PDB file of C-alpha atoms in Angstrom:
ATOM      1  CA  UNK A   1    -123.912  91.526  25.567  1.00  0.00           C
ATOM      2  CA  UNK A   2    -127.449  92.536  26.397  1.00  0.00           C
ATOM      3  CA  UNK A   3    -130.358  91.625  24.127  1.00  0.00           C
ATOM      4  CA  UNK A   4    -131.819  94.337  21.994  1.00  0.00           C
ATOM      5  CA  UNK A   5    -131.722  96.114  18.712  1.00  0.00           C
ATOM      6  CA  UNK A   6    -132.142  99.446  17.011  1.00  0.00           C
ATOM      7  CA  UNK A   7    -135.291 101.524  16.638  1.00  0.00           C
ATOM      8  CA  UNK A   8    -136.191 103.562  13.550  1.00  0.00           C
ATOM      9  CA  UNK A   9    -137.626 107.080  13.642  1.00  0.00           C
ATOM     10  CA  UNK A  10    -139.263 107.458  10.221  1.00  0.00           C
ATOM     11  CA  UNK A  11    -140.250 111.096  10.806  1.00  0.00           C
ATOM     12  CA  UNK A  12    -136.758 112.345  11.691  1.00  0.00           C
ATOM     13  CA  UNK A  13    -135.100 109.709   9.486  1.00  0.00           C
ATOM     14  CA  UNK A  14    -132.828 108.435  12.228  1.00  0.00           C
ATOM     15  CA  UNK A  15    -131.844 105.037  13.521  1.00  0.00           C
ATOM     16  CA  UNK A  16    -131.061 104.725  17.230  1.00  0.00           C
ATOM     17  CA  UNK A  17    -128.644 101.871  17.944  1.00  0.00           C
ATOM     18  CA  UNK A  18    -127.901 100.793  21.534  1.00  0.00           C
ATOM     19  CA  UNK A  19    -124.292  99.709  22.041  1.00  0.00           C
ATOM     20  CA  UNK A  20    -123.304  97.665  25.057  1.00  0.00           C
ATOM     21  CA  UNK A  21    -119.540  97.827  25.609  1.00  0.00           C
ATOM     22  CA  UNK A  22    -118.258  96.634  28.964  1.00  0.00           C
ATOM     23  CA  UNK A  23    -114.860  98.234  28.442  1.00  0.00           C
ATOM     24  CA  UNK A  24    -115.491 101.758  27.249  1.00  0.00           C
ATOM     25  CA  UNK A  25    -119.015 102.713  28.256  1.00  0.00           C
ATOM     26  CA  UNK A  26    -122.494 102.171  26.948  1.00  0.00           C
ATOM     27  CA  UNK A  27    -124.019 104.413  24.315  1.00  0.00           C
ATOM     28  CA  UNK A  28    -126.766 104.954  21.767  1.00  0.00           C
ATOM     29  CA  UNK A  29    -125.510 105.866  18.303  1.00  0.00           C
ATOM     30  CA  UNK A  30    -127.717 108.090  16.166  1.00  0.00           C
ATOM     31  CA  UNK A  31    -127.528 107.346  12.449  1.00  0.00           C
ATOM     32  CA  UNK A  32    -128.966 109.598   9.747  1.00  0.00           C
ATOM     33  CA  UNK A  33    -130.732 107.129   7.446  1.00  0.00           C
ATOM     34  CA  UNK A  34    -130.420 109.464   4.444  1.00  0.00           C
ATOM     35  CA  UNK A  35    -126.601 109.490   4.596  1.00  0.00           C
ATOM     36  CA  UNK A  36    -125.842 106.449   6.800  1.00  0.00           C
ATOM     37  CA  UNK A  37    -123.609 108.730   8.868  1.00  0.00           C
ATOM     38  CA  UNK A  38    -123.381 108.615  12.661  1.00  0.00           C
ATOM     39  CA  UNK A  39    -124.501 112.071  13.770  1.00  0.00           C
ATOM     40  CA  UNK A  40    -124.264 111.607  17.534  1.00  0.00           C
ATOM     41  CA  UNK A  41    -123.151 109.161  20.214  1.00  0.00           C
ATOM     42  CA  UNK A  42    -125.038 109.490  23.494  1.00  0.00           C
ATOM     43  CA  UNK A  43    -123.832 108.004  26.778  1.00  0.00           C
ATOM     44  CA  UNK A  44    -126.507 106.002  28.621  1.00  0.00           C
ATOM     45  CA  UNK A  45    -126.689 103.672  31.618  1.00  0.00           C
ATOM     46  CA  UNK A  46    -125.117 100.221  31.790  1.00  0.00           C
ATOM     47  CA  UNK A  47    -126.354  97.583  29.349  1.00  0.00           C
ATOM     48  CA  UNK A  48    -128.688  99.491  27.012  1.00  0.00           C
ATOM     49  CA  UNK A  49    -131.330  97.374  25.289  1.00  0.00           C
ATOM     50  CA  UNK A  50    -133.918  98.065  22.589  1.00  0.00           C
ATOM     51  CA  UNK A  51    -135.113 101.673  22.946  1.00  0.00           C
ATOM     52  CA  UNK A  52    -138.727 102.804  22.836  1.00  0.00           C
ATOM     53  CA  UNK A  53    -139.478 105.896  20.784  1.00  0.00           C
ATOM     54  CA  UNK A  54    -142.219 108.368  21.700  1.00  0.00           C
ATOM     55  CA  UNK A  55    -142.185 110.583  18.634  1.00  0.00           C
ATOM     56  CA  UNK A  56    -144.837 113.111  19.713  1.00  0.00           C
ATOM     57  CA  UNK A  57    -143.003 113.876  22.979  1.00  0.00           C
ATOM     58  CA  UNK A  58    -139.581 113.776  21.323  1.00  0.00           C
ATOM     59  CA  UNK A  59    -138.243 111.245  23.813  1.00  0.00           C
ATOM     60  CA  UNK A  60    -136.299 108.036  23.462  1.00  0.00           C
ATOM     61  CA  UNK A  61    -136.487 105.648  26.399  1.00  0.00           C
ATOM     62  CA  UNK A  62    -133.537 103.287  26.766  1.00  0.00           C
ATOM     63  CA  UNK A  63    -133.829 100.468  29.334  1.00  0.00           C
ATOM     64  CA  UNK A  64    -130.495  99.727  30.997  1.00  0.00           C
ATOM     65  CA  UNK A  65    -130.314  95.952  31.390  1.00  0.00           C
ATOM     66  CA  UNK A  66    -127.230  95.786  33.629  1.00  0.00           C
ATOM     67  CA  UNK A  67    -127.984  98.660  35.973  1.00  0.00           C
ATOM     68  CA  UNK A  68    -131.776  98.266  36.054  1.00  0.00           C
ATOM     69  CA  UNK A  69    -132.259 101.944  35.210  1.00  0.00           C
ATOM     70  CA  UNK A  70    -133.825 103.910  32.398  1.00  0.00           C
ATOM     71  CA  UNK A  71    -132.138 106.571  30.256  1.00  0.00           C
ATOM     72  CA  UNK A  72    -134.435 109.226  28.778  1.00  0.00           C
ATOM     73  CA  UNK A  73    -133.118 111.160  25.775  1.00  0.00           C
ATOM     74  CA  UNK A  74    -134.666 114.325  24.335  1.00  0.00           C
ATOM     75  CA  UNK A  75    -134.239 113.518  20.640  1.00  0.00           C
ATOM     76  CA  UNK A  76    -135.231 117.049  19.639  1.00  0.00           C
ATOM     77  CA  UNK A  77    -131.875 118.197  21.064  1.00  0.00           C
ATOM     78  CA  UNK A  78    -129.844 115.586  19.171  1.00  0.00           C
ATOM     79  CA  UNK A  79    -128.162 116.712  15.933  1.00  0.00           C
TER      80      UNK A  79
END
């Protein structure tokens, strides 16, 4: 697995958790910290690592360790 961990958005009360799964695709799970429920699962590039949150722009940047790319997520569009 790739190194990395979740990032907390205290304004939107969400936790973004990168999940590196060689068999079924790589994702970022969005967890509502008020209910501890997964509200969305977003497909990203190969080998997601610790995301960087830019709250004012509403973007989550997810480095993709295996593919060398970067996934950019508009968190304002995520339920």
